């Protein structure tokens, strides 16, 4: 037996069977190529390009100076959980007690806590597709399986209540989706969410995991709608949210849930064995962020809105690109399957992975394959870059695809 085979023997099936995060992998590859001197434009990572607003940074510095450098309660500082309750009242007209809030090391951990607490072998989780990459792997880690319910590009990528109803079985324990959606940028309307709520209310064993991390990045002109606003499912719904997107605080690692008490208690127990509470000074700054001036957040959204208009217009002019019109988040998810079967020199495009490789190595633009999000006809482009870079990225993409015959 060679040594690599021996090493492999010591890994669990759990990790061997787990897919790597396609978003993080592509972002890393783009960083490596950049370090080698290639001028890569990375549209791969879902991360706002804006710096964290100054007043939030100052609050963290003050927290450090004031000695907030220790463990916090596992569920988070009471001050932050109370600020989250105030935010939920203010922005969503939803009433929660501080004990129902659990702060985690990013919304990613919030979702992992939920999955590990609510799901087990034999259970099913309905995942609305296209879906954010990590839902599938996190659900499967719990032993449960995913049942994907797909929204086509013609449906603006939004699966409807009838489709969800048809996917429910006596094993279904969870429904998970994001709105605004990563990777499509689609936003569910109040009517669409109400129809879904009416279906799920008939099945009290199902918990809705409503990922609202892009809440503030919404161009519909309507207020954000949380499915938890519907009384008939409030006690079956967990809101997932965080600071990464709306406050441009990806590196601060802060997410949270607002949940029925029994679910919040389970997540605290889970987190208490894995990581304890999130970083203390990050939490102090986040409490301040929620209750202070939100102008920087609204300005970022305005900027994303302008970029969306530009980027969607330019991408729609690329032959063979079927482009959706996202109304939230900062992603576009075009169908590029018109290029499957085409080649340039010895490089043949069979699928979205090949397409992304081709655009990366020939066009020096990093995208993420739609495969990782449940739609192999599409690719995801994140427009969290300035307008000049976005224009140049589309120019490079158009030039690269024009060579495919
Ligand atoms: N949910 C969605 C839909 C996301 O796009 C992300 C990526 N930022 C997360 C959750 C996790 O975010 P974080 O862990 O940075 O809070
Ligand atoms: N959520 C972002 C994305 O989809 C960040 C990367 C990740 O956590 O997967 O790109």
Short mmCIF file of C-alpha atoms and ligand atoms in Angstrom, two decimals:
data_model
loop_
_atom_site.label_atom_id
_atom_site.label_comp_id
_atom_site.label_asym_id
_atom_site.label_seq_id
_atom_site.Cartn_x
_atom_site.Cartn_y
_atom_site.Cartn_z
CA UNK A 1 0.00 0.00 0.00
CA UNK A 2 1.46 3.37 -0.90
CA UNK A 3 1.56 6.11 1.69
CA UNK A 4 -1.19 8.28 0.17
CA UNK A 5 -3.58 5.30 0.16
CA UNK A 6 -2.71 4.70 3.80
CA UNK A 7 -3.40 8.30 4.72
CA UNK A 8 -6.69 8.15 2.93
CA UNK A 9 -7.74 5.19 5.06
CA UNK A 10 -7.81 7.41 8.12
CA UNK A 11 -10.30 9.90 6.78
CA UNK A 12 -13.97 9.43 7.63
CA UNK A 13 -16.48 8.65 4.89
CA UNK A 14 -18.13 11.85 6.02
CA UNK A 15 -15.27 14.00 4.76
CA UNK A 16 -14.43 11.81 1.77
CA UNK A 17 -18.00 12.13 0.52
CA UNK A 18 -18.21 15.86 1.12
CA UNK A 19 -17.83 18.18 -1.87
CA UNK A 20 -15.47 21.11 -1.54
CA UNK A 21 -17.03 24.61 -1.54
CA UNK A 22 -16.97 25.56 -5.25
CA UNK A 23 -17.11 29.28 -4.46
CA UNK A 24 -14.15 29.19 -2.10
CA UNK A 25 -12.21 26.87 -4.42
CA UNK A 26 -12.63 29.17 -7.42
CA UNK A 27 -11.79 32.26 -5.34
CA UNK A 28 -8.59 30.54 -4.15
CA UNK A 29 -7.64 29.51 -7.69
CA UNK A 30 -8.14 33.13 -8.84
CA UNK A 31 -5.91 34.33 -5.96
CA UNK A 32 -3.20 31.83 -6.90
CA UNK A 33 -3.22 32.81 -10.57
CA UNK A 34 -3.08 36.48 -9.54
CA UNK A 35 -0.07 35.74 -7.31
CA UNK A 36 1.62 34.13 -10.33
CA UNK A 37 1.26 37.45 -12.16
CA UNK A 38 -1.90 36.80 -14.24
CA UNK A 39 -4.31 39.72 -14.40
CA UNK A 40 -7.41 37.84 -13.28
CA UNK A 41 -10.75 39.56 -12.79
CA UNK A 42 -12.49 37.52 -10.14
CA UNK A 43 -16.27 37.39 -10.32
CA UNK A 44 -16.19 34.23 -8.23
CA UNK A 45 -16.60 35.18 -4.60
CA UNK A 46 -19.79 36.40 -3.00
CA UNK A 47 -18.19 39.16 -1.01
CA UNK A 48 -18.97 42.90 -1.15
CA UNK A 49 -15.92 44.82 -2.38
CA UNK A 50 -16.67 47.72 0.00
CA UNK A 51 -14.73 48.13 3.21
CA UNK A 52 -16.57 47.73 6.52
CA UNK A 53 -17.96 51.20 7.37
CA UNK A 54 -15.67 53.24 9.61
CA UNK A 55 -18.08 53.71 12.50
CA UNK A 56 -18.31 49.91 12.85
CA UNK A 57 -14.54 49.49 12.81
CA UNK A 58 -14.23 52.19 15.47
CA UNK A 59 -16.75 50.38 17.65
CA UNK A 60 -14.60 47.22 17.43
CA UNK A 61 -11.44 49.13 18.32
CA UNK A 62 -13.20 50.66 21.31
CA UNK A 63 -14.44 47.22 22.35
CA UNK A 64 -10.88 45.87 22.26
CA UNK A 65 -9.61 48.84 24.25
CA UNK A 66 -12.40 48.35 26.78
CA UNK A 67 -11.32 44.74 27.31
CA UNK A 68 -14.00 42.87 25.33
CA UNK A 69 -11.51 40.14 24.51
CA UNK A 70 -12.94 37.16 26.36
CA UNK A 71 -15.45 34.34 25.81
CA UNK A 72 -19.04 35.45 25.49
CA UNK A 73 -22.15 33.41 26.31
CA UNK A 74 -22.45 30.69 23.63
CA UNK A 75 -25.61 32.31 22.19
CA UNK A 76 -23.89 35.70 21.96
CA UNK A 77 -23.69 38.85 24.08
CA UNK A 78 -27.09 39.82 25.43
CA UNK A 79 -26.48 43.32 24.08
CA UNK A 80 -26.17 41.96 20.52
CA UNK A 81 -29.12 39.61 20.83
CA UNK A 82 -31.25 42.52 22.08
CA UNK A 83 -30.06 44.67 19.18
CA UNK A 84 -31.07 41.87 16.78
CA UNK A 85 -34.54 41.77 18.41
CA UNK A 86 -34.81 45.54 17.92
CA UNK A 87 -33.78 45.16 14.27
CA UNK A 88 -36.34 42.40 13.72
CA UNK A 89 -39.09 44.64 15.18
CA UNK A 90 -37.91 47.68 13.24
CA UNK A 91 -37.25 46.12 9.81
CA UNK A 92 -39.46 43.04 9.77
CA UNK A 93 -42.24 43.80 12.30
CA UNK A 94 -41.36 40.52 14.02
CA UNK A 95 -41.25 40.01 17.75
CA UNK A 96 -38.65 37.69 19.27
CA UNK A 97 -37.22 37.33 22.79
CA UNK A 98 -33.42 37.58 23.15
CA UNK A 99 -33.36 33.90 24.16
CA UNK A 100 -34.64 33.01 20.68
CA UNK A 101 -31.59 34.56 19.01
CA UNK A 102 -28.39 32.57 18.57
CA UNK A 103 -25.30 34.36 17.24
CA UNK A 104 -22.77 32.18 15.39
CA UNK A 105 -19.44 32.38 13.58
CA UNK A 106 -21.08 33.35 10.31
CA UNK A 107 -24.47 32.40 8.89
CA UNK A 108 -22.71 29.32 7.54
CA UNK A 109 -22.36 28.04 11.09
CA UNK A 110 -25.98 28.98 11.82
CA UNK A 111 -27.06 26.71 8.97
CA UNK A 112 -24.73 23.93 10.15
CA UNK A 113 -26.14 24.19 13.70
CA UNK A 114 -29.67 23.91 12.33
CA UNK A 115 -28.91 21.01 10.08
CA UNK A 116 -27.08 19.05 12.78
CA UNK A 117 -29.81 19.80 15.32
CA UNK A 118 -32.90 19.12 13.19
CA UNK A 119 -31.90 16.42 10.69
CA UNK A 120 -30.71 12.85 10.84
CA UNK A 121 -30.35 9.73 8.72
CA UNK A 122 -33.54 8.94 6.83
CA UNK A 123 -34.84 12.52 6.90
CA UNK A 124 -35.32 14.68 3.83
CA UNK A 125 -34.70 18.39 3.40
CA UNK A 126 -36.37 20.18 0.50
CA UNK A 127 -33.82 22.53 -1.03
CA UNK A 128 -35.12 25.08 -3.51
CA UNK A 129 -32.85 25.00 -6.51
CA UNK A 130 -30.74 26.80 -7.70
CA UNK A 131 -29.39 26.85 -4.16
CA UNK A 132 -26.39 28.22 -2.33
CA UNK A 133 -23.50 25.73 -2.60
CA UNK A 134 -23.15 24.85 1.07
CA UNK A 135 -26.78 23.85 1.74
CA UNK A 136 -26.34 20.48 0.03
CA UNK A 137 -23.13 19.49 1.78
CA UNK A 138 -24.28 20.74 5.19
CA UNK A 139 -27.59 18.86 4.94
CA UNK A 140 -25.88 15.67 3.80
CA UNK A 141 -23.37 15.89 6.64
CA UNK A 142 -26.28 15.39 9.04
CA UNK A 143 -27.11 12.07 7.32
CA UNK A 144 -30.30 13.43 5.75
CA UNK A 145 -30.81 13.67 2.01
CA UNK A 146 -31.74 16.64 -0.15
CA UNK A 147 -34.83 16.76 -2.34
CA UNK A 148 -34.23 19.51 -4.89
CA UNK A 149 -37.17 21.46 -6.19
CA UNK A 150 -36.13 23.40 -9.22
CA UNK A 151 -37.16 26.82 -10.44
CA UNK A 152 -36.33 27.20 -14.13
CA UNK A 153 -34.96 30.39 -15.69
CA UNK A 154 -38.44 30.92 -17.20
CA UNK A 155 -39.85 30.98 -13.62
CA UNK A 156 -37.17 33.49 -12.66
CA UNK A 157 -35.52 30.50 -10.93
CA UNK A 158 -38.24 30.43 -8.25
CA UNK A 159 -39.85 27.08 -7.45
CA UNK A 160 -43.51 27.54 -6.56
CA UNK A 161 -45.77 26.30 -3.78
CA UNK A 162 -47.33 23.56 -5.96
CA UNK A 163 -43.91 22.11 -6.77
CA UNK A 164 -42.96 22.20 -3.09
CA UNK A 165 -46.22 20.51 -2.09
CA UNK A 166 -45.53 17.70 -4.57
CA UNK A 167 -42.05 17.13 -3.08
CA UNK A 168 -43.22 16.72 0.54
CA UNK A 169 -43.08 13.20 1.94
CA UNK A 170 -43.53 11.80 5.44
CA UNK A 171 -39.73 12.06 5.76
CA UNK A 172 -39.55 15.81 5.07
CA UNK A 173 -38.22 17.75 8.03
CA UNK A 174 -36.86 20.95 6.50
CA UNK A 175 -37.38 23.42 3.68
CA UNK A 176 -34.40 25.65 2.97
CA UNK A 177 -34.01 28.55 0.56
CA UNK A 178 -32.60 32.06 0.32
CA UNK A 179 -34.46 35.22 -0.72
CA UNK A 180 -32.87 37.34 -2.14
CA UNK A 181 -31.28 34.24 -3.61
CA UNK A 182 -27.68 33.24 -3.98
CA UNK A 183 -26.90 32.35 -6.84
CA UNK A 184 -29.77 33.80 -8.92
CA UNK A 185 -30.49 37.16 -7.28
CA UNK A 186 -34.23 36.32 -7.43
CA UNK A 187 -36.52 37.69 -4.73
CA UNK A 188 -39.70 35.87 -3.73
CA UNK A 189 -42.78 38.11 -3.63
CA UNK A 190 -45.12 38.34 -0.64
CA UNK A 191 -47.73 36.31 -2.57
CA UNK A 192 -45.24 33.59 -3.48
CA UNK A 193 -44.06 33.30 0.12
CA UNK A 194 -47.62 33.25 1.42
CA UNK A 195 -48.49 30.37 -0.91
CA UNK A 196 -45.42 28.45 0.34
CA UNK A 197 -46.35 29.23 3.97
CA UNK A 198 -49.86 27.90 3.39
CA UNK A 199 -48.44 24.58 2.14
CA UNK A 200 -45.90 24.18 4.96
CA UNK A 201 -48.44 25.12 7.66
CA UNK A 202 -50.17 21.84 6.83
CA UNK A 203 -47.03 19.93 7.85
CA UNK A 204 -45.99 20.89 11.40
CA UNK A 205 -43.02 18.48 11.27
CA UNK A 206 -41.30 20.70 8.66
CA UNK A 207 -39.07 23.58 9.73
CA UNK A 208 -38.57 26.39 7.24
CA UNK A 209 -35.00 27.70 7.14
CA UNK A 210 -35.33 31.14 5.57
CA UNK A 211 -31.90 32.48 4.66
CA UNK A 212 -32.25 36.26 4.50
CA UNK A 213 -28.59 37.23 4.49
CA UNK A 214 -29.12 39.44 1.40
CA UNK A 215 -32.11 41.21 2.99
CA UNK A 216 -30.73 44.71 2.47
CA UNK A 217 -29.49 44.11 -1.09
CA UNK A 218 -32.87 44.29 -2.74
CA UNK A 219 -33.78 46.36 -5.82
CA UNK A 220 -37.47 45.48 -6.06
CA UNK A 221 -38.56 48.78 -4.55
CA UNK A 222 -40.65 46.77 -2.08
CA UNK A 223 -39.76 46.13 1.56
CA UNK A 224 -38.04 42.82 2.29
CA UNK A 225 -40.51 40.05 3.11
CA UNK A 226 -39.66 37.29 5.55
CA UNK A 227 -41.76 34.12 5.43
CA UNK A 228 -41.79 34.32 9.25
CA UNK A 229 -44.23 37.25 8.86
CA UNK A 230 -46.97 34.72 8.10
CA UNK A 231 -48.53 33.81 11.44
CA UNK A 232 -49.40 30.27 10.32
CA UNK A 233 -45.69 29.35 9.98
CA UNK A 234 -43.94 31.71 12.41
CA UNK A 235 -43.51 28.86 14.92
CA UNK A 236 -42.14 26.62 12.20
CA UNK A 237 -39.66 29.13 10.76
CA UNK A 238 -36.05 29.96 11.50
CA UNK A 239 -34.70 33.19 10.04
CA UNK A 240 -31.00 33.04 9.16
CA UNK A 241 -29.25 36.37 8.74
CA UNK A 242 -25.83 37.90 9.31
CA UNK A 243 -23.47 40.80 8.92
CA UNK A 244 -21.34 39.62 5.98
CA UNK A 245 -23.37 41.13 3.16
CA UNK A 246 -25.45 44.05 4.41
CA UNK A 247 -22.62 45.53 6.48
CA UNK A 248 -19.70 44.23 4.40
CA UNK A 249 -18.34 42.32 7.39
CA UNK A 250 -17.43 38.96 5.82
CA UNK A 251 -14.19 38.62 7.80
CA UNK A 252 -15.81 39.40 11.13
CA UNK A 253 -17.62 36.04 11.05
CA UNK A 254 -21.01 36.86 12.46
CA UNK A 255 -24.35 35.32 11.60
CA UNK A 256 -27.47 34.62 13.61
CA UNK A 257 -30.79 32.85 13.77
CA UNK A 258 -34.15 33.95 15.12
CA UNK A 259 -35.95 30.72 15.94
CA UNK A 260 -38.62 28.97 17.97
CA UNK A 261 -37.20 28.54 21.49
CA UNK A 262 -36.67 24.76 21.26
CA UNK A 263 -34.59 25.19 18.11
CA UNK A 264 -32.56 28.07 19.55
CA UNK A 265 -31.82 25.93 22.64
CA UNK A 266 -30.65 23.02 20.48
CA UNK A 267 -28.37 25.27 18.41
CA UNK A 268 -26.80 26.71 21.57
CA UNK A 269 -26.11 23.17 22.79
CA UNK A 270 -24.57 22.22 19.42
CA UNK A 271 -22.46 25.36 19.16
CA UNK A 272 -21.33 24.97 22.78
CA UNK A 273 -19.53 21.78 21.79
CA UNK A 274 -18.11 23.01 18.49
CA UNK A 275 -16.95 26.61 18.74
CA UNK A 276 -18.49 28.46 21.74
CA UNK A 277 -19.60 32.04 21.14
CA UNK A 278 -18.42 34.19 18.23
CA UNK A 279 -15.59 36.74 18.65
CA UNK A 280 -16.44 39.14 21.46
CA UNK A 281 -15.32 42.45 19.89
CA UNK A 282 -17.00 41.53 16.57
CA UNK A 283 -20.23 41.14 18.50
CA UNK A 284 -19.87 44.50 20.23
CA UNK A 285 -19.31 46.22 16.87
CA UNK A 286 -22.22 44.36 15.26
CA UNK A 287 -24.60 45.48 18.02
CA UNK A 288 -23.51 49.03 17.31
CA UNK A 289 -23.89 48.53 13.52
CA UNK A 290 -27.49 47.39 13.82
CA UNK A 291 -28.60 50.33 15.94
CA UNK A 292 -26.61 53.12 14.30
CA UNK A 293 -26.83 54.94 10.98
CA UNK A 294 -27.65 52.52 8.16
CA UNK A 295 -26.74 54.98 5.40
CA UNK A 296 -23.58 53.06 4.36
CA UNK A 297 -25.68 49.91 3.89
CA UNK A 298 -28.22 51.74 1.74
CA UNK A 299 -25.43 53.37 -0.28
CA UNK A 300 -23.87 49.97 -1.00
CA UNK A 301 -27.24 48.71 -2.19
CA UNK A 302 -27.64 51.73 -4.49
CA UNK A 303 -24.21 51.01 -5.93
CA UNK A 304 -25.05 47.32 -6.46
CA UNK A 305 -28.29 48.39 -8.15
CA UNK A 306 -26.38 50.59 -10.63
CA UNK A 307 -23.90 47.81 -11.31
CA UNK A 308 -26.71 45.31 -11.79
CA UNK A 309 -28.21 47.53 -14.50
CA UNK A 310 -24.88 47.92 -16.29
CA UNK A 311 -23.74 44.31 -15.93
CA UNK A 312 -27.01 42.70 -16.98
CA UNK A 313 -27.21 45.01 -20.02
CA UNK A 314 -23.64 44.20 -21.11
CA UNK A 315 -23.93 40.47 -20.47
CA UNK A 316 -27.21 40.28 -22.41
CA UNK A 317 -25.30 41.55 -25.45
CA UNK A 318 -22.92 38.57 -25.36
CA UNK A 319 -24.14 36.09 -28.01
CA UNK A 320 -25.35 32.80 -26.52
CA UNK A 321 -25.88 34.19 -23.02
CA UNK A 322 -29.44 33.82 -21.70
CA UNK A 323 -29.46 36.29 -18.83
CA UNK A 324 -31.91 36.53 -15.93
CA UNK A 325 -32.71 39.91 -14.39
CA UNK A 326 -31.78 39.60 -10.71
CA UNK A 327 -33.67 41.85 -8.31
CA UNK A 328 -31.45 41.30 -5.27
CA UNK A 329 -28.06 40.11 -3.95
CA UNK A 330 -25.10 40.73 -6.29
CA UNK A 331 -25.10 37.77 -8.65
CA UNK A 332 -26.18 37.06 -12.20
CA UNK A 333 -26.82 33.46 -13.20
CA UNK A 334 -26.94 33.22 -17.01
CA UNK A 335 -27.60 30.06 -18.99
CA UNK A 336 -24.54 29.47 -21.20
CA UNK A 337 -25.47 26.01 -22.47
CA UNK A 338 -25.52 27.37 -26.06
CA UNK A 339 -21.73 26.91 -25.92
CA UNK A 340 -21.79 23.25 -24.88
CA UNK A 341 -20.40 21.08 -27.64
CA UNK A 342 -18.26 23.94 -29.06
CA UNK A 343 -14.45 24.04 -29.06
CA UNK A 344 -11.43 26.27 -29.44
CA UNK A 345 -8.21 24.52 -30.51
CA UNK A 346 -8.01 21.40 -28.32
CA UNK A 347 -10.38 22.69 -25.66
CA UNK A 348 -13.93 21.37 -25.89
CA UNK A 349 -16.73 22.79 -23.75
CA UNK A 350 -18.94 19.94 -22.53
CA UNK A 351 -20.42 21.55 -19.43
CA UNK A 352 -20.38 24.52 -17.04
CA UNK A 353 -17.11 23.40 -15.40
CA UNK A 354 -15.39 23.34 -18.82
CA UNK A 355 -16.89 26.72 -19.63
CA UNK A 356 -15.53 28.26 -16.40
CA UNK A 357 -12.09 26.70 -16.97
CA UNK A 358 -12.04 28.04 -20.50
CA UNK A 359 -13.04 31.57 -19.43
CA UNK A 360 -10.50 31.49 -16.60
CA UNK A 361 -7.52 30.31 -18.64
CA UNK A 362 -8.36 32.01 -21.97
CA UNK A 363 -10.19 35.10 -20.74
CA UNK A 364 -8.68 35.52 -17.28
CA UNK A 365 -12.07 35.98 -15.65
CA UNK A 366 -13.07 33.74 -12.73
CA UNK A 367 -16.72 32.56 -12.61
CA UNK A 368 -18.33 29.69 -10.69
CA UNK A 369 -19.95 26.71 -12.40
CA UNK A 370 -23.72 26.43 -12.00
CA UNK A 371 -23.29 22.74 -11.24
CA UNK A 372 -22.38 23.62 -7.67
CA UNK A 373 -25.67 25.52 -7.34
CA UNK A 374 -27.87 22.85 -8.92
CA UNK A 375 -28.11 24.16 -12.50
CA UNK A 376 -25.49 22.73 -14.87
CA UNK A 377 -26.63 25.01 -17.72
CA UNK A 378 -25.65 28.15 -15.85
CA UNK A 379 -22.65 29.96 -14.40
CA UNK A 380 -22.59 32.45 -11.52
CA UNK A 381 -21.00 35.87 -11.85
CA UNK A 382 -20.67 38.05 -8.78
CA UNK A 383 -20.72 41.76 -9.63
CA UNK A 384 -19.04 42.93 -6.45
CA UNK A 385 -16.45 44.89 -8.41
CA UNK A 386 -16.24 48.44 -9.75
CA UNK A 387 -17.79 49.37 -13.11
CA UNK A 388 -14.47 49.46 -15.02
CA UNK A 389 -13.63 45.91 -13.96
CA UNK A 390 -17.12 44.73 -14.82
CA UNK A 391 -16.90 46.24 -18.31
CA UNK A 392 -13.47 44.72 -18.85
CA UNK A 393 -14.70 41.33 -17.58
CA UNK A 394 -17.56 41.29 -20.09
CA UNK A 395 -15.20 42.37 -22.88
CA UNK A 396 -12.87 39.47 -22.06
CA UNK A 397 -15.72 36.96 -21.78
CA UNK A 398 -17.18 38.10 -25.13
CA UNK A 399 -13.78 37.81 -26.80
CA UNK A 400 -13.14 34.34 -25.38
CA UNK A 401 -16.54 32.94 -26.36
CA UNK A 402 -16.30 34.43 -29.86
CA UNK A 403 -13.51 31.92 -30.53
CA UNK A 404 -15.68 28.92 -29.71
CA UNK A 405 -16.90 27.13 -32.83
N1 LIG B 1 -26.15 32.09 3.08
C1 LIG B 1 -25.95 32.56 1.83
C2 LIG B 1 -27.08 32.53 0.87
C3 LIG B 1 -24.68 33.04 1.46
O1 LIG B 1 -24.49 33.51 0.23
C4 LIG B 1 -23.62 33.01 2.39
C5 LIG B 1 -22.25 33.42 1.95
N2 LIG B 1 -21.87 34.57 2.47
C6 LIG B 1 -23.89 32.54 3.68
C7 LIG B 1 -25.15 32.08 3.98
C8 LIG B 1 -22.84 32.49 4.75
O2 LIG B 1 -22.39 33.75 5.10
P1 LIG B 1 -21.44 34.01 6.35
O3 LIG B 1 -21.01 32.68 6.88
O4 LIG B 1 -20.34 34.83 5.83
O5 LIG B 1 -22.28 34.77 7.34
N1 LIG B 2 -21.35 33.01 0.24
C1 LIG B 2 -20.34 33.54 -0.60
C2 LIG B 2 -20.44 32.93 -1.99
O1 LIG B 2 -21.42 32.31 -2.28
C3 LIG B 2 -18.99 33.41 0.03
C4 LIG B 2 -18.25 32.12 -0.17
C5 LIG B 2 -18.82 31.00 0.62
O2 LIG B 2 -18.92 31.14 1.83
O3 LIG B 2 -19.17 30.01 -0.01
O4 LIG B 2 -19.58 33.10 -2.79
#
